[in-house]
Short mmCIF file of C-alpha atoms in Angstrom, two decimals:
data_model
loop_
_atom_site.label_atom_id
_atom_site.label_comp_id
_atom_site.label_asym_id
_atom_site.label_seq_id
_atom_site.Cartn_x
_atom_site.Cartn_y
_atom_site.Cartn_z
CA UNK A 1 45.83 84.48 107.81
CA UNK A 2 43.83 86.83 109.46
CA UNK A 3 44.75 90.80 109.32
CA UNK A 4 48.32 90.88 107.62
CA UNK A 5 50.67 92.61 109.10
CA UNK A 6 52.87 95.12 106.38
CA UNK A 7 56.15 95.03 105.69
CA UNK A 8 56.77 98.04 107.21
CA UNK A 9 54.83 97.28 110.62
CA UNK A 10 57.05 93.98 111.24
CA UNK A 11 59.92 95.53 110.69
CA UNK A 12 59.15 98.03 113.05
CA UNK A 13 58.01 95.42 115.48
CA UNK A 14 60.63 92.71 115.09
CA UNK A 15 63.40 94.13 117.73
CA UNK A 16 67.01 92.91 117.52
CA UNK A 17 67.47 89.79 115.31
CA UNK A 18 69.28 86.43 115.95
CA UNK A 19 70.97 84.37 113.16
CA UNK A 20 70.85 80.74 114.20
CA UNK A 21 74.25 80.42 111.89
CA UNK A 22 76.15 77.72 110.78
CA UNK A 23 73.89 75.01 112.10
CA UNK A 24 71.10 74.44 109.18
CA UNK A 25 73.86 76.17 106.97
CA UNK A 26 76.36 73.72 107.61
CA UNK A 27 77.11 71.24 104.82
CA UNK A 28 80.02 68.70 103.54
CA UNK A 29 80.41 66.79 100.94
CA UNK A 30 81.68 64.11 102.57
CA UNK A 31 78.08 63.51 104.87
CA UNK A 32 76.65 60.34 103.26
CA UNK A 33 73.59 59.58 105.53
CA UNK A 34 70.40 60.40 105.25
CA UNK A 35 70.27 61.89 109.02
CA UNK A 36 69.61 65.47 109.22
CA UNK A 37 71.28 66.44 112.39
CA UNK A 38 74.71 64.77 110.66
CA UNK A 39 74.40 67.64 108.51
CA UNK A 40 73.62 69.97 111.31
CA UNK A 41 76.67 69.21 113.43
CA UNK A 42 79.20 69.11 110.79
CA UNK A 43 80.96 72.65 111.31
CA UNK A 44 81.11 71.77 114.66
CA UNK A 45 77.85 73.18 116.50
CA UNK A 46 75.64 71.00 118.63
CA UNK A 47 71.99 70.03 117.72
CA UNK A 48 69.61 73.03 117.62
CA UNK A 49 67.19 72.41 120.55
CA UNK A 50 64.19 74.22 121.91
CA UNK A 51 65.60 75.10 125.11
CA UNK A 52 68.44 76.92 122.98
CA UNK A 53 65.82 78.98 121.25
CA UNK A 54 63.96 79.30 124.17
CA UNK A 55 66.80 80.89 125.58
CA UNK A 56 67.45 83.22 123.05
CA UNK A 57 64.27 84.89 123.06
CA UNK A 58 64.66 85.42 126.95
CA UNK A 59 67.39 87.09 125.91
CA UNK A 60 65.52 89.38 124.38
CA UNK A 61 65.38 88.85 120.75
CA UNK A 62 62.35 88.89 118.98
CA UNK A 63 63.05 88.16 115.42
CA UNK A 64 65.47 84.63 114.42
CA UNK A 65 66.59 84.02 111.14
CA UNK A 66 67.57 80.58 110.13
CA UNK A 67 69.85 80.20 107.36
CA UNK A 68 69.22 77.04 105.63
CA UNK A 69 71.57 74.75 102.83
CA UNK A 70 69.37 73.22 101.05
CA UNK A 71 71.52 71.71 97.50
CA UNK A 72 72.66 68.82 99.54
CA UNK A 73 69.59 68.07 100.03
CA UNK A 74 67.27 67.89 97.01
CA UNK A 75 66.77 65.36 93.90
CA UNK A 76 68.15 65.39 90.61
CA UNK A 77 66.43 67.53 87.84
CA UNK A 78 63.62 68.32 86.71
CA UNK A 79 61.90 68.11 90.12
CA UNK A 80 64.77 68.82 92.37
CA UNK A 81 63.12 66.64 95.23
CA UNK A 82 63.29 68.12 98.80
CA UNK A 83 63.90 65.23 100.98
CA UNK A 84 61.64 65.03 103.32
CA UNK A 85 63.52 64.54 106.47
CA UNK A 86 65.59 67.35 105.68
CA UNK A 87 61.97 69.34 105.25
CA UNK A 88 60.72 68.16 108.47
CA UNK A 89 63.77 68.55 110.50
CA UNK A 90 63.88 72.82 109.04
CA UNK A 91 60.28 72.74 110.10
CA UNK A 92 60.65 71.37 113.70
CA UNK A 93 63.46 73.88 114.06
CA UNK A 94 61.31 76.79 112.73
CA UNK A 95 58.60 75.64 115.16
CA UNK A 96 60.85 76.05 118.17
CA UNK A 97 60.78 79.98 117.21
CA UNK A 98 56.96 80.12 116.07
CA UNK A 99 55.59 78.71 118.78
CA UNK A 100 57.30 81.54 121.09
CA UNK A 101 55.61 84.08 118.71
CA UNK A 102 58.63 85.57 117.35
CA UNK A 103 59.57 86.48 113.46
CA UNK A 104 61.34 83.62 111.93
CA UNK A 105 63.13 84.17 108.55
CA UNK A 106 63.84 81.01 106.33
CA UNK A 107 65.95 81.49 103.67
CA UNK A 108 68.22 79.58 100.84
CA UNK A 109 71.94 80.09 102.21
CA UNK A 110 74.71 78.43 100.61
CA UNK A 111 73.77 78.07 97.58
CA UNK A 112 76.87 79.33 95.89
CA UNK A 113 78.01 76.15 93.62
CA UNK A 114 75.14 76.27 91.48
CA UNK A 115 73.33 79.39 92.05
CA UNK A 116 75.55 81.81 90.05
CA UNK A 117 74.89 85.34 88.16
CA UNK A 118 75.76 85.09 84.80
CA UNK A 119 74.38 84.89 81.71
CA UNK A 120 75.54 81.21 80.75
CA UNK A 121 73.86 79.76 83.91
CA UNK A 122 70.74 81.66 84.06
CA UNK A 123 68.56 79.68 82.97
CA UNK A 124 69.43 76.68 84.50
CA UNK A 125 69.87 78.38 87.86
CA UNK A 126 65.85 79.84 87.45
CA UNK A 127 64.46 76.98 86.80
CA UNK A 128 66.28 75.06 89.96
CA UNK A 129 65.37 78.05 91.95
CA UNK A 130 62.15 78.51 91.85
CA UNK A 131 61.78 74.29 91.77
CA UNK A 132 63.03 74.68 95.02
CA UNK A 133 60.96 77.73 96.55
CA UNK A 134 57.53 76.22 95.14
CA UNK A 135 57.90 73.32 97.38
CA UNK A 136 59.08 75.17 100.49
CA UNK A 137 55.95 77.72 99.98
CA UNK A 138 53.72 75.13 99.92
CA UNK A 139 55.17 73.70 102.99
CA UNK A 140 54.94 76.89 105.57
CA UNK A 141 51.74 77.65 103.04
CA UNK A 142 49.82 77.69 106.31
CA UNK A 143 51.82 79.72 108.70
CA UNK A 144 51.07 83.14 109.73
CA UNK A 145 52.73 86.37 109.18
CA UNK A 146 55.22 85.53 111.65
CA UNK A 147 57.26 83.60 109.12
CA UNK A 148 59.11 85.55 106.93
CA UNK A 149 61.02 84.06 103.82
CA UNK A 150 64.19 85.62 102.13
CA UNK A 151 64.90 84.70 98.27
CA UNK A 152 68.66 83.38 98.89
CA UNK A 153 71.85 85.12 101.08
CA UNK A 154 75.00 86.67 99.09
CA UNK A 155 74.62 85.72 95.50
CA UNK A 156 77.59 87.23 93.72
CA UNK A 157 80.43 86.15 90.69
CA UNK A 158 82.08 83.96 93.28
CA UNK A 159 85.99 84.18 92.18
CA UNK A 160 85.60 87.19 90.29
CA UNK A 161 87.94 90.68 91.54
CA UNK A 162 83.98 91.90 91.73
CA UNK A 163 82.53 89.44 94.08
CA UNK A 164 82.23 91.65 97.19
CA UNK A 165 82.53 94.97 95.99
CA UNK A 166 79.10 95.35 94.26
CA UNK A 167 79.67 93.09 91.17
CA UNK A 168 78.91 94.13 87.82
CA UNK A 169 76.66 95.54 85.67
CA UNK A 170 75.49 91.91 84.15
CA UNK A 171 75.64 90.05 87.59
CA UNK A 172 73.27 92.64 89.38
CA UNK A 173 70.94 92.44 86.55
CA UNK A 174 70.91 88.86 86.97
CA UNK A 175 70.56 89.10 90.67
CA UNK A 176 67.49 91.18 90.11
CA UNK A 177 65.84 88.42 87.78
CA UNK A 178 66.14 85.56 90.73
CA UNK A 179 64.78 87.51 93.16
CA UNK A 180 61.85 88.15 90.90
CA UNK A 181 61.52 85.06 90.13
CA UNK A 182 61.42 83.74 93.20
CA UNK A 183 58.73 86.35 94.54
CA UNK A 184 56.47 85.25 91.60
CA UNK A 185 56.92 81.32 92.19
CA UNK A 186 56.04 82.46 96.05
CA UNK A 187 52.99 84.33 95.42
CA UNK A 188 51.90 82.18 92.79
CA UNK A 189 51.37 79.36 95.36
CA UNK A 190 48.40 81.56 96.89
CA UNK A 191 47.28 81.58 100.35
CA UNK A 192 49.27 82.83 103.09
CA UNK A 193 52.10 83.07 100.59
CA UNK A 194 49.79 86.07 98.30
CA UNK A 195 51.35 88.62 101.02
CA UNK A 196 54.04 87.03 102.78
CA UNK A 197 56.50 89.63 103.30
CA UNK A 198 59.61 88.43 101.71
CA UNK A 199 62.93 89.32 101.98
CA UNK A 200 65.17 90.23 98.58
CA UNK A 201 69.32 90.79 99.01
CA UNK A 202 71.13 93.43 96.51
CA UNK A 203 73.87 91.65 94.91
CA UNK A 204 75.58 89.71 97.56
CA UNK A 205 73.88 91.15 100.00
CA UNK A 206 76.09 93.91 99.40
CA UNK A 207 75.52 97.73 100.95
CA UNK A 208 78.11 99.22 97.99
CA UNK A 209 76.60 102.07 96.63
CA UNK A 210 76.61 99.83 93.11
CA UNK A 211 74.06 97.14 94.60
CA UNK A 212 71.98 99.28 96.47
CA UNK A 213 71.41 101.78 93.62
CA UNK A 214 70.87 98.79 90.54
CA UNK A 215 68.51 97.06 93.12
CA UNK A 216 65.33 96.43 91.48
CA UNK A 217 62.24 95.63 93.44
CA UNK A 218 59.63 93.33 92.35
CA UNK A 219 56.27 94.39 91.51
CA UNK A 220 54.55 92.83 94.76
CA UNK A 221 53.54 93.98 98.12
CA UNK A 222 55.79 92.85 101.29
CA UNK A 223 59.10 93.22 100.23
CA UNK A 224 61.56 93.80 102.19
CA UNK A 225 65.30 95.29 101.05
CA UNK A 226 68.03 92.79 102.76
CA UNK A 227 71.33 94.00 103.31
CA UNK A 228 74.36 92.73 105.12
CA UNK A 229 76.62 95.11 106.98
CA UNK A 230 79.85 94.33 108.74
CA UNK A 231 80.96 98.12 109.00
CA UNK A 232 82.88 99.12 109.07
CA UNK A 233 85.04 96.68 107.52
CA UNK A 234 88.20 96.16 108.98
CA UNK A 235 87.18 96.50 112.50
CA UNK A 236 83.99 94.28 111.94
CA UNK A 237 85.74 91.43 110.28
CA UNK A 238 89.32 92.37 108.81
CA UNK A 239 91.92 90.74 110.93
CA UNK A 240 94.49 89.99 107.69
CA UNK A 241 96.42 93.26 106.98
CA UNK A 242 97.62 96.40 107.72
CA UNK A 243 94.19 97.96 107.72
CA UNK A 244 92.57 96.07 110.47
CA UNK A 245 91.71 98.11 113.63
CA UNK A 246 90.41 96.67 116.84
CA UNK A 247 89.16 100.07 117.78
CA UNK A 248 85.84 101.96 117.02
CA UNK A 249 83.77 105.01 118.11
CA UNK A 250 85.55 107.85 117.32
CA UNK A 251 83.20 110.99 116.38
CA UNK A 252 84.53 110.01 112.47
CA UNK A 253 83.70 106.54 113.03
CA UNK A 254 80.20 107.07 113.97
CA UNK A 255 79.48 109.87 111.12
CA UNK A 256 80.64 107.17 108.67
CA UNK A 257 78.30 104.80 110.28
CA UNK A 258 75.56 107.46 110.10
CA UNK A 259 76.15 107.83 106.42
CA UNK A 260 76.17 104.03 105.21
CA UNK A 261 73.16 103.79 107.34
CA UNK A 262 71.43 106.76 105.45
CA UNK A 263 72.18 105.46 102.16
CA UNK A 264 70.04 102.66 103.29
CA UNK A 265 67.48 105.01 104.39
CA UNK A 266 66.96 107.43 101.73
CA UNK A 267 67.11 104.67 98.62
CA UNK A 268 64.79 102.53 100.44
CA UNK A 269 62.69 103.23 103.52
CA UNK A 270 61.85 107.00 103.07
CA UNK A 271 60.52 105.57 100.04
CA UNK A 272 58.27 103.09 102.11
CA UNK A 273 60.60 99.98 101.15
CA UNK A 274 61.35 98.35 104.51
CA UNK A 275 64.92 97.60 105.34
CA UNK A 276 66.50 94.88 107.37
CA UNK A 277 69.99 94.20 107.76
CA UNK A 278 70.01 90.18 107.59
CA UNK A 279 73.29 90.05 109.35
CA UNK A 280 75.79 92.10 111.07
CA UNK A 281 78.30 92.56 114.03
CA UNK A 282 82.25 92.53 114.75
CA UNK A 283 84.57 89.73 115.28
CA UNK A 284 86.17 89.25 118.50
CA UNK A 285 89.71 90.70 118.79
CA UNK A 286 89.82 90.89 122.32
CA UNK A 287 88.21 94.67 122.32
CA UNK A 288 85.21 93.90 124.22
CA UNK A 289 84.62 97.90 124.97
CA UNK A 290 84.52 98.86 121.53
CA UNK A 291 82.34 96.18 120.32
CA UNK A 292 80.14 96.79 123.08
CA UNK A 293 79.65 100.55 121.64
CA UNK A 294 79.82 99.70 118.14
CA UNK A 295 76.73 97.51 118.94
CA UNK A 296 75.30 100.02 120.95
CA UNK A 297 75.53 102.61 118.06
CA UNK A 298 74.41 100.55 115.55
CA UNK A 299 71.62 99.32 116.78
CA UNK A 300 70.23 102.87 117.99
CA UNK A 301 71.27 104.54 114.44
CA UNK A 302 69.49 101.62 112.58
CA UNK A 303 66.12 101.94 114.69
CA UNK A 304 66.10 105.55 114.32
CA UNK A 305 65.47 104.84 110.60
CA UNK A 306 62.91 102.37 110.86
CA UNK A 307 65.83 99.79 109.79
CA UNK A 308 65.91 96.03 111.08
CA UNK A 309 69.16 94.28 112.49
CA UNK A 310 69.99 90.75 112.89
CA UNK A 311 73.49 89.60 114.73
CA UNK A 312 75.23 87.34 112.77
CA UNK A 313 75.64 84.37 115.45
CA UNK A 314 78.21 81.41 114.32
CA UNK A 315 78.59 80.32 117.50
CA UNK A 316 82.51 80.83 117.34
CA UNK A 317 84.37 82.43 120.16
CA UNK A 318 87.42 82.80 119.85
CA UNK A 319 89.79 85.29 119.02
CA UNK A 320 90.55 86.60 115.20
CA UNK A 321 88.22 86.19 112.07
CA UNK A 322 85.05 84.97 112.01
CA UNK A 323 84.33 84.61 115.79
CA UNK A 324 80.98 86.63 115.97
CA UNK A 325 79.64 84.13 118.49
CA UNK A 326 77.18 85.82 121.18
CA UNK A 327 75.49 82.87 122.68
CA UNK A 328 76.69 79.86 124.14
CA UNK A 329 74.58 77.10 122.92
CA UNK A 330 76.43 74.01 124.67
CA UNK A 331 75.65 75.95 127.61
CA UNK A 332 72.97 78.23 126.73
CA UNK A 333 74.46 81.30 128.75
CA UNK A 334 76.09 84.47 127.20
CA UNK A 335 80.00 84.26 125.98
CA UNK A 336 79.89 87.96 126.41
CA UNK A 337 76.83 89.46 128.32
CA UNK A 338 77.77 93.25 127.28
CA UNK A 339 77.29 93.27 124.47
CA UNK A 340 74.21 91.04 124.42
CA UNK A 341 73.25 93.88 126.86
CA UNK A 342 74.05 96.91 124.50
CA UNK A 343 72.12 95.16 121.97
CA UNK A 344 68.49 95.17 123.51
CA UNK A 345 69.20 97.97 126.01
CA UNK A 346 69.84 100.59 122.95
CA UNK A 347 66.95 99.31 120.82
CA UNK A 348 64.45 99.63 123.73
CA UNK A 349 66.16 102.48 124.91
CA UNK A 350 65.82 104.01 121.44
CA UNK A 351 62.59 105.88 120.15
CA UNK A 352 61.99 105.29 116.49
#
């Protein structure tokens, strides 16, 4: 790798984010072939192409983060195999990003049946963990700073009354010890890998004031804080109860905005500990004009603080939970082209 770019200076120069979700993400238990793209399709989203990604970075994004599954996919213990056509097929999807000269962030998404936070499982779960990470650091070992990886996506005590709303004391603790262990297995595979920046989520991927506060940051340079933010809640995502809104941008809404976002700020990045918000955005509940300035705020706010953000992209259009789909990749046009509009238009509008 030739001059390395710091955490702090990709972040800076990685622009709005796109998640390629629920594609590499996707698994089922009932998939019994060996074929990849089976995998791929299974929650119902065509096979990633490199006209799709193409596409998105005319759009305008310069930064795509791939969640990847990867438990269906690997051996028995000790060695926890990768197969390799799983491998190749993340790699020829990662190439259709890299080879527009974008950030791409690879990560370990869900994971959430075996890698758990407690105590009793800990051990286990560190071993398969970093099993896993040595062999796909050795893999990208060769690729330059433009490849970014991210130690897993919302590990939490699935089940628990504490799952999303920071966890608890033992779980964050536990938390802290995969994600160093994972930076260490990383960097211990030299190379390229010696400063990768990498990418380590509070508990769950949580921005409580509980996760944030017990996050602990390995001992390495190029890390990077990851966060996801749906805020605020029930306009982003609740659509079950009484507390849902469909509405956003009062002068209240956006001071509350400012002050999750400075939490963020002040624990982390005035510290010099980049920031990047993995995944965020707002369902669709048929409010297109207060998406479109929710977007609009957040994505100024977030740049003003030298914070990256990443649209959570499912691909799901519809109305009611979950439907945070932006582009159209049947037919590689935009399902709602204001607020893919609001999105670059306030970052470059926006002066750090």
């Amino acid at each position: 790798m030739s001059k390395i770019k710091s955490s702090k200076e990709i972040v800076d120069n990685m622009g709005i984010g796109w998640n390629l979700g629920n594609s590499l993400d996707s698994y089922s238990p009932w998939i019994t072939s060996n074929n990849p793209l089976d995998y791929e399709v299974s929650w119902g989203n065509p096979v990633t192409t490199k006209a799709m990604i193409d596409k998105v970075i005319e759009g305008g994004f310069k930064t795509i983060r791939i969640p990847v599954t990867w438990d269906t996919h690997i051996g028995e213990s000790p060695d926890y195999k990768i197969n390799d056509t799983w491998m190749k097929r993340v790699k020829e999807v990662i190439n259709y990003a890299i080879s527009n000269n974008v950030y791409v962030i690879l990560n370990l998404h869900h994971e959430d049946n075996w890698l758990i936070p407690s105590l009793e499982k800990e051990a286990e779960v560190t071993v398969k963990l970093k099993k896993i990470w040595i062999q796909i650091a050795n893999e990208f070992i060769d690729y330059d700073d433009h490849l970014l990886f991210e130690s897993f996506n919302e590990v939490r005590e699935k089940g628990s009354p504490f799952e999303w709303t920071g966890g608890t004391k033992e779980g964050r603790a536990i938390a802290n010890r995969y994600n160093a262990a994972v930076v260490k297995t990383i960097r211990s595979t030299g190379g390229n890998n010696s400063e990768r920046s990498i990418l380590i989520p509070t508990y769950a991927a949580s921005g409580a004031y509980e996760a944030i506060n017990d996050l602990i940051i390995p001992n390495s340079k190029n890390i990077i804080v990851s966060i996801h933010d749906y805020f605020p809640y029930n306009f982003a995502m609740n659509c079950s109860d009484e507390y849902a809104t469909d509405k956003w941008g009062s002068d209240n809404d956006k001071k509350e905005l400012i002050e999750r976002l400075n939490l963020f700020y002040y624990t982390f990045v005035l510290k010099g500990i980049p920031v990047i918000i993995g995944e965020f955005g707002s369902t669709n509940k048929n409010n297109l004009s207060y998406r479109v300035e929710h977007s609009k705020c957040f994505v100024s706010y977030t740049k003003k603080r030298h914070i990256g953000c990443i649209w959570w992209d499912n691909n799901a259009n519809s109305i009611g939970a979950e439907n945070f789909g932006l582009f159209d990749r049947s037919n590689l046009n935009w399902y709602h082209p204001e607020i893919h509009n609001a999105l670059i238009n306030s970052y470059n509008n926006t002066d750090f």
